[in-house]
Coordinates of C-alpha atoms in Angstrom, one line a residue:
Y1 CA 91.7 136.5 120.8
G2 CA 93.5 135.0 123.7
R3 CA 96.8 133.3 123.5
K4 CA 97.9 130.0 125.0
T5 CA 100.6 127.4 124.6
V6 CA 99.9 123.8 123.7
V7 CA 102.3 120.9 123.6
T8 CA 102.5 118.9 120.3
D9 CA 104.5 115.9 119.3
T10 CA 107.3 118.1 118.1
G11 CA 107.3 120.8 120.8
K12 CA 105.4 123.7 122.2
I13 CA 103.5 126.1 120.0
E14 CA 101.6 129.3 120.8
I15 CA 98.1 129.6 119.4
E16 CA 95.4 132.3 119.3
V17 CA 92.1 131.2 120.7
P18 CA 88.9 133.2 119.7
R19 CA 86.8 134.4 122.6
D20 CA 83.7 136.6 123.2
R21 CA 82.8 139.1 125.9
A22 CA 80.5 136.7 127.8
G23 CA 83.1 133.9 127.7
S24 CA 80.5 131.5 126.1
F25 CA 82.6 130.6 123.1
D26 CA 83.7 126.9 123.3
P27 CA 86.5 126.0 120.9
Q28 CA 86.0 122.7 119.1
L29 CA 89.4 121.9 117.7
I30 CA 91.4 122.5 120.9
A31 CA 89.1 122.6 123.9
K32 CA 89.2 124.9 126.8
Y33 CA 92.0 124.1 129.3
Q34 CA 93.5 121.6 126.8
R35 CA 97.3 121.9 126.9
R36 CA 98.3 118.9 124.8
F37 CA 97.6 118.4 121.1
P38 CA 99.1 114.9 120.3
G39 CA 97.5 114.5 116.8
F40 CA 99.1 117.7 115.4
D41 CA 101.9 115.9 113.5
D42 CA 99.5 113.4 112.0
K43 CA 97.4 116.3 110.6
I44 CA 100.5 117.8 108.9
I45 CA 101.5 114.5 107.4
S46 CA 98.0 113.9 106.2
M47 CA 97.9 117.2 104.4
Y48 CA 101.4 116.6 103.0
A49 CA 100.4 113.2 101.7
R50 CA 97.4 114.6 100.0
G51 CA 99.6 116.9 97.9
M52 CA 99.4 120.2 99.8
S53 CA 102.5 122.3 99.5
T54 CA 104.3 123.7 102.5
R55 CA 102.7 127.1 101.9
E56 CA 99.2 125.6 101.7
I57 CA 99.8 123.7 104.9
T58 CA 100.9 126.8 106.7
G59 CA 97.9 128.7 105.5
H60 CA 95.5 125.9 106.4
L61 CA 96.9 125.7 109.9
R62 CA 96.6 129.4 110.3
E63 CA 92.9 129.3 109.3
L64 CA 92.2 126.3 111.6
Y65 CA 94.3 127.1 114.7
G66 CA 95.4 130.7 114.4
I67 CA 99.1 129.7 114.4
D68 CA 102.0 130.4 112.1
V69 CA 103.9 127.2 111.5
S70 CA 107.3 127.6 109.9
P71 CA 108.3 125.5 106.8
D72 CA 111.2 124.1 108.9
L73 CA 108.7 122.6 111.4
I74 CA 106.7 121.0 108.5
S75 CA 109.9 119.5 107.1
T76 CA 110.8 118.2 110.6
V77 CA 107.4 116.5 111.0
T78 CA 107.4 114.9 107.5
D79 CA 111.0 113.8 107.8
A80 CA 110.1 112.1 111.1
V81 CA 108.1 109.4 109.2
L82 CA 111.1 108.2 107.2
E83 CA 111.9 105.4 109.6
E84 CA 108.2 104.4 109.4
V85 CA 108.4 104.4 105.6
A86 CA 111.6 102.5 105.5
A87 CA 110.0 99.9 107.8
W88 CA 107.0 99.7 105.4
Q89 CA 109.2 99.2 102.4
A90 CA 111.1 96.4 104.1
R91 CA 108.1 94.8 105.9
P92 CA 107.6 91.0 105.6
L93 CA 105.1 89.9 103.0
D94 CA 102.7 87.0 102.8
P95 CA 104.3 83.6 101.8
A96 CA 102.1 83.4 98.7
Y97 CA 99.8 85.6 96.6
P98 CA 97.1 84.2 94.3
L99 CA 97.4 87.2 92.0
V100 CA 99.9 90.1 91.6
F101 CA 99.8 92.9 89.1
F102 CA 103.0 94.6 88.0
D103 CA 102.9 97.9 86.1
A104 CA 103.9 101.6 86.3
I105 CA 102.1 104.9 86.5
R106 CA 103.5 108.0 85.0
V107 CA 103.3 111.4 86.7
K108 CA 104.5 114.8 85.5
I109 CA 107.0 116.3 87.9
R110 CA 108.9 119.6 87.7
D111 CA 112.5 118.5 87.8
E112 CA 115.4 120.9 87.4
G113 CA 113.1 123.6 86.0
M114 CA 111.4 121.3 83.5
V115 CA 108.2 119.2 83.6
R116 CA 109.2 115.6 83.0
N117 CA 107.5 112.2 83.1
K118 CA 108.5 110.0 86.0
A119 CA 107.6 106.3 86.3
I120 CA 106.4 104.9 89.6
H121 CA 106.5 101.1 89.4
I122 CA 104.0 99.3 91.5
A123 CA 103.5 95.7 92.6
L124 CA 99.9 95.2 93.6
G125 CA 99.1 91.8 95.3
V126 CA 95.7 90.3 95.9
R127 CA 95.6 88.2 99.1
A128 CA 93.5 85.0 99.5
D129 CA 91.0 87.0 101.5
G130 CA 90.3 89.2 98.5
H131 CA 92.1 92.4 99.7
K132 CA 94.6 94.3 97.6
E133 CA 98.0 95.1 99.1
V134 CA 100.6 97.3 97.5
L135 CA 103.7 95.2 97.9
G136 CA 106.1 98.0 97.0
L137 CA 106.7 101.2 95.0
W138 CA 109.9 101.7 93.1
I139 CA 111.1 104.9 91.5
E140 CA 113.2 104.0 88.5
Q141 CA 114.1 106.0 85.4
N142 CA 114.4 103.1 83.1
E143 CA 112.1 100.1 83.2
G144 CA 113.8 96.9 82.1
A145 CA 114.1 93.1 82.7
K146 CA 117.0 93.7 85.0
F147 CA 115.1 96.1 87.1
W148 CA 112.1 93.8 87.5
L149 CA 114.4 90.9 88.3
R150 CA 115.7 93.0 91.2
V151 CA 112.1 93.6 92.2
M152 CA 111.3 89.9 92.2
N153 CA 114.4 89.1 94.3
E154 CA 113.3 91.8 96.8
L155 CA 109.8 90.3 97.1
R156 CA 111.4 86.9 97.6
N157 CA 113.7 88.2 100.3
R158 CA 110.8 89.8 102.1
G159 CA 109.1 86.4 102.4
T160 CA 107.0 85.8 99.3
E161 CA 107.7 82.2 98.2
D162 CA 105.2 81.9 95.5
I163 CA 102.9 83.7 93.1
M164 CA 100.1 81.9 91.3
L165 CA 99.3 84.5 88.5
A166 CA 101.3 87.5 87.5
V167 CA 99.7 90.1 85.2
V168 CA 102.2 92.2 83.4
D169 CA 102.6 94.6 80.5
G170 CA 104.4 93.5 77.3
L171 CA 107.9 94.3 78.3
K172 CA 110.4 92.0 76.7
G173 CA 112.1 89.7 79.2
F174 CA 109.6 90.5 82.0
P175 CA 108.1 86.9 82.1
D176 CA 111.6 85.5 82.3
A177 CA 112.4 87.8 85.2
I178 CA 109.3 86.6 87.1
T179 CA 109.8 82.9 86.4
A180 CA 113.5 83.1 87.3
V181 CA 112.6 83.8 90.9
F182 CA 109.1 82.3 91.0
P183 CA 109.3 79.3 88.6
E184 CA 105.8 78.1 89.3
A185 CA 104.2 81.5 88.5
V186 CA 101.9 81.7 85.5
V187 CA 102.5 85.0 83.6
Q188 CA 99.5 86.7 81.9
T189 CA 100.2 89.6 79.6
C190 CA 98.0 92.6 79.8
I191 CA 95.6 92.4 76.8
V192 CA 94.9 96.1 77.0
H193 CA 98.6 96.9 76.6
L194 CA 98.8 94.4 73.7
L195 CA 95.9 96.1 72.0
R196 CA 97.4 99.6 72.5
N197 CA 100.8 98.4 71.1
S198 CA 98.9 96.9 68.1
M199 CA 97.4 100.3 67.4
D200 CA 100.9 101.7 67.0
F201 CA 101.0 100.1 63.5
V202 CA 97.6 101.4 62.5
S203 CA 96.4 104.7 61.0
W204 CA 93.9 106.7 63.1
K205 CA 90.9 106.0 60.8
D206 CA 91.5 102.2 61.0
R207 CA 91.8 101.9 64.7
K208 CA 88.2 101.4 65.7
P209 CA 87.4 98.7 63.1
L210 CA 90.7 96.9 63.9
V211 CA 89.9 96.8 67.6
T212 CA 86.6 95.3 66.7
A213 CA 88.3 92.7 64.5
L214 CA 90.7 91.7 67.4
K215 CA 87.9 91.2 69.9
G216 CA 87.3 87.7 68.5
I217 CA 90.7 86.7 69.7
Y218 CA 90.7 87.6 73.4
R219 CA 86.9 87.0 73.8
A220 CA 87.1 83.5 72.5
V221 CA 85.7 80.7 74.7
D222 CA 89.1 78.9 75.0
A223 CA 92.7 79.0 73.8
A224 CA 92.1 76.8 70.7
V225 CA 89.3 79.0 69.5
A226 CA 91.4 82.1 70.2
E227 CA 94.3 80.7 68.1
A228 CA 91.9 80.0 65.3
A229 CA 90.6 83.5 65.5
L230 CA 94.1 84.9 65.4
S231 CA 94.8 82.8 62.3
A232 CA 91.6 84.0 60.7
F233 CA 92.6 87.6 61.5
E234 CA 96.1 87.1 59.9
A235 CA 94.4 85.8 56.7
S236 CA 91.8 88.6 56.7
E237 CA 92.1 92.0 54.9
W238 CA 93.1 93.7 58.1
G239 CA 95.7 91.1 58.8
Q240 CA 97.2 91.4 55.4
R241 CA 97.2 95.2 55.6
Y242 CA 98.9 95.2 59.0
P243 CA 100.9 91.9 59.3
A244 CA 102.9 93.3 62.2
I245 CA 99.9 93.0 64.5
G246 CA 99.5 89.3 64.0
Q247 CA 103.3 88.9 64.5
S248 CA 103.2 90.8 67.7
W249 CA 100.4 88.6 69.1
R250 CA 102.3 85.5 68.1
R251 CA 105.5 86.5 69.8
V252 CA 103.7 86.7 73.2
W253 CA 101.1 84.0 72.6
A254 CA 102.3 81.9 75.5
E255 CA 101.5 84.8 77.9
V256 CA 98.2 85.6 76.2
I257 CA 96.4 82.3 76.6
P258 CA 96.6 81.6 80.4
F259 CA 93.4 83.6 81.2
F260 CA 91.3 81.4 78.9
A261 CA 91.4 78.7 81.7
F262 CA 89.2 81.0 83.8
P263 CA 85.5 81.9 83.6
E264 CA 84.5 85.2 81.9
A265 CA 84.1 87.2 85.1
V266 CA 87.6 86.4 86.2
R267 CA 89.0 87.1 82.8
K268 CA 87.9 90.7 83.0
I269 CA 90.2 91.0 86.0
L270 CA 93.2 89.2 84.5
Y271 CA 93.3 90.6 81.0
T272 CA 94.5 94.0 82.2
T273 CA 96.6 95.7 84.8
D274 CA 93.7 98.2 85.3
E275 CA 93.7 97.4 89.1
I276 CA 96.9 99.4 89.4
D277 CA 95.3 102.3 87.5
K278 CA 92.3 102.2 89.9
T279 CA 94.6 102.2 92.9
S280 CA 96.7 105.0 91.4
R281 CA 93.6 107.2 91.2
A282 CA 94.6 108.0 94.8
K283 CA 97.2 110.3 93.3
S284 CA 94.3 112.4 92.0
C285 CA 92.3 112.6 95.2
Y286 CA 95.3 112.7 97.4
G287 CA 96.8 115.2 95.0
L288 CA 100.3 114.7 93.7
R289 CA 100.7 118.3 92.5
A290 CA 103.0 117.4 89.7
R291 CA 103.2 120.7 87.8
A292 CA 104.0 122.7 90.8
T293 CA 105.9 120.3 92.9
P294 CA 109.7 119.7 92.6
W295 CA 110.7 116.1 92.0
R296 CA 112.6 115.8 95.2
R297 CA 109.5 116.8 97.2
T298 CA 107.2 114.6 95.2
E299 CA 109.6 111.6 95.5
H300 CA 109.5 112.0 99.3
R301 CA 105.7 112.4 99.2
L302 CA 105.4 109.1 97.3
R303 CA 107.5 107.5 100.0
V304 CA 105.2 108.9 102.7
L305 CA 102.0 107.7 100.9
P306 CA 102.4 103.9 101.0
G307 CA 102.4 103.1 104.6
R308 CA 99.6 105.5 105.4
L309 CA 97.3 105.1 102.5
F310 CA 98.1 102.0 100.5
T311 CA 98.9 99.2 103.0
D312 CA 95.6 97.5 102.9
L313 CA 93.1 98.4 100.1
P314 CA 89.7 96.6 100.0
V315 CA 89.1 94.9 96.7
W316 CA 85.4 94.7 97.5
G317 CA 83.3 95.3 100.5
V318 CA 84.6 98.3 102.5
R319 CA 85.4 101.4 100.5
A320 CA 88.5 103.4 101.6
P321 CA 88.3 107.2 101.0
C322 CA 89.0 108.1 97.4
L323 CA 90.1 104.5 96.6
S324 CA 88.1 102.5 94.1
D325 CA 86.8 99.0 95.0
G326 CA 88.6 96.8 92.6
F327 CA 86.9 93.4 91.9
P328 CA 83.1 93.5 92.1
I329 CA 82.9 89.7 92.0
A330 CA 79.9 88.0 93.4
Q331 CA 79.9 84.4 94.5
R332 CA 79.9 82.0 91.6
S333 CA 79.6 78.3 91.1
A334 CA 82.1 78.2 88.3
R335 CA 85.3 76.6 89.3
T336 CA 88.7 77.8 88.1
P337 CA 92.1 76.1 88.1
S338 CA 93.8 75.9 91.5
R339 CA 97.1 74.4 92.5
R340 CA 99.2 73.8 95.6
V341 CA 102.9 74.7 95.5
G342 CA 104.8 73.5 98.6
P343 CA 102.8 74.4 101.7
H344 CA 100.7 77.1 100.0
P345 CA 97.3 76.2 98.7
F346 CA 95.9 78.7 96.3
P347 CA 92.1 79.4 96.4
D348 CA 89.6 79.2 93.6
L349 CA 89.8 82.7 92.2
A350 CA 86.1 82.7 91.1
A351 CA 85.1 82.2 94.7
L352 CA 87.0 85.2 96.0

């Protein structure tokens, strides 16, 4: 091995370069006579965002470049992106979004010596050109209407003036928090969440037939048929055995029926917040090492991830690494409701 000094974004480092007796070996990562290595910091940040620990990054760099990088240097490099992350979190948003999903993912994090569940709240917008965009990530211990009202005000302050459709879980007060800031927004509750909550009242052996019985409600051709199906369910043997299910659907019925105005293919998108789950799969392939990673480090990693990985996610068409395409919607002749609020025309969702 020979030794030489290269200049990186954070200073000079000395590396070991393999060589042979004939001098025929030609290094590929850092070429002969190369004295600058400007992409070194980006490689560290990329490994960090993908969930590698400081020790793993150090070992990987030793294998690739034959250098020993101290944990302090890795911390210096990752901390250098905080300004970039702050800018991403406060970046201006589009004036209007045809569709926004609001939900949370839960990750297990080692916090104060114990593994705990932490909620990462996500707002995932779909632009008029059919691309997903993570509008923001919020780390909050307790999810509530006041928290989401603060989120709505933040989105408003960052430039979003209108939302056509907001798909949410069944949190009490959530629709009011949205319409308080975006009064023209139509709120659609997540049917999948509603079904899961319905199963809380049910014994394990009855769950499968009950799910089948409820399909007639959310798969109805329109809102009137759906309400008739709900009434029929309440009068049925299952409805009599578990009256709390019908009552829970009645309480949020105003947020259940909006998606009946859309064709079947679009309903499959609107009846669940699964798009956030698909996007959050990035935490698997980009590796949030929850069980081995302290919360303070994972929290920082989550703040590093957005601007580098989640800014512009394709819904269909181009596939980003490890990120699932969201809406496999072909062109359709079916028309869906559209509206214009102020200067912002919303597109026909079926044509996206």
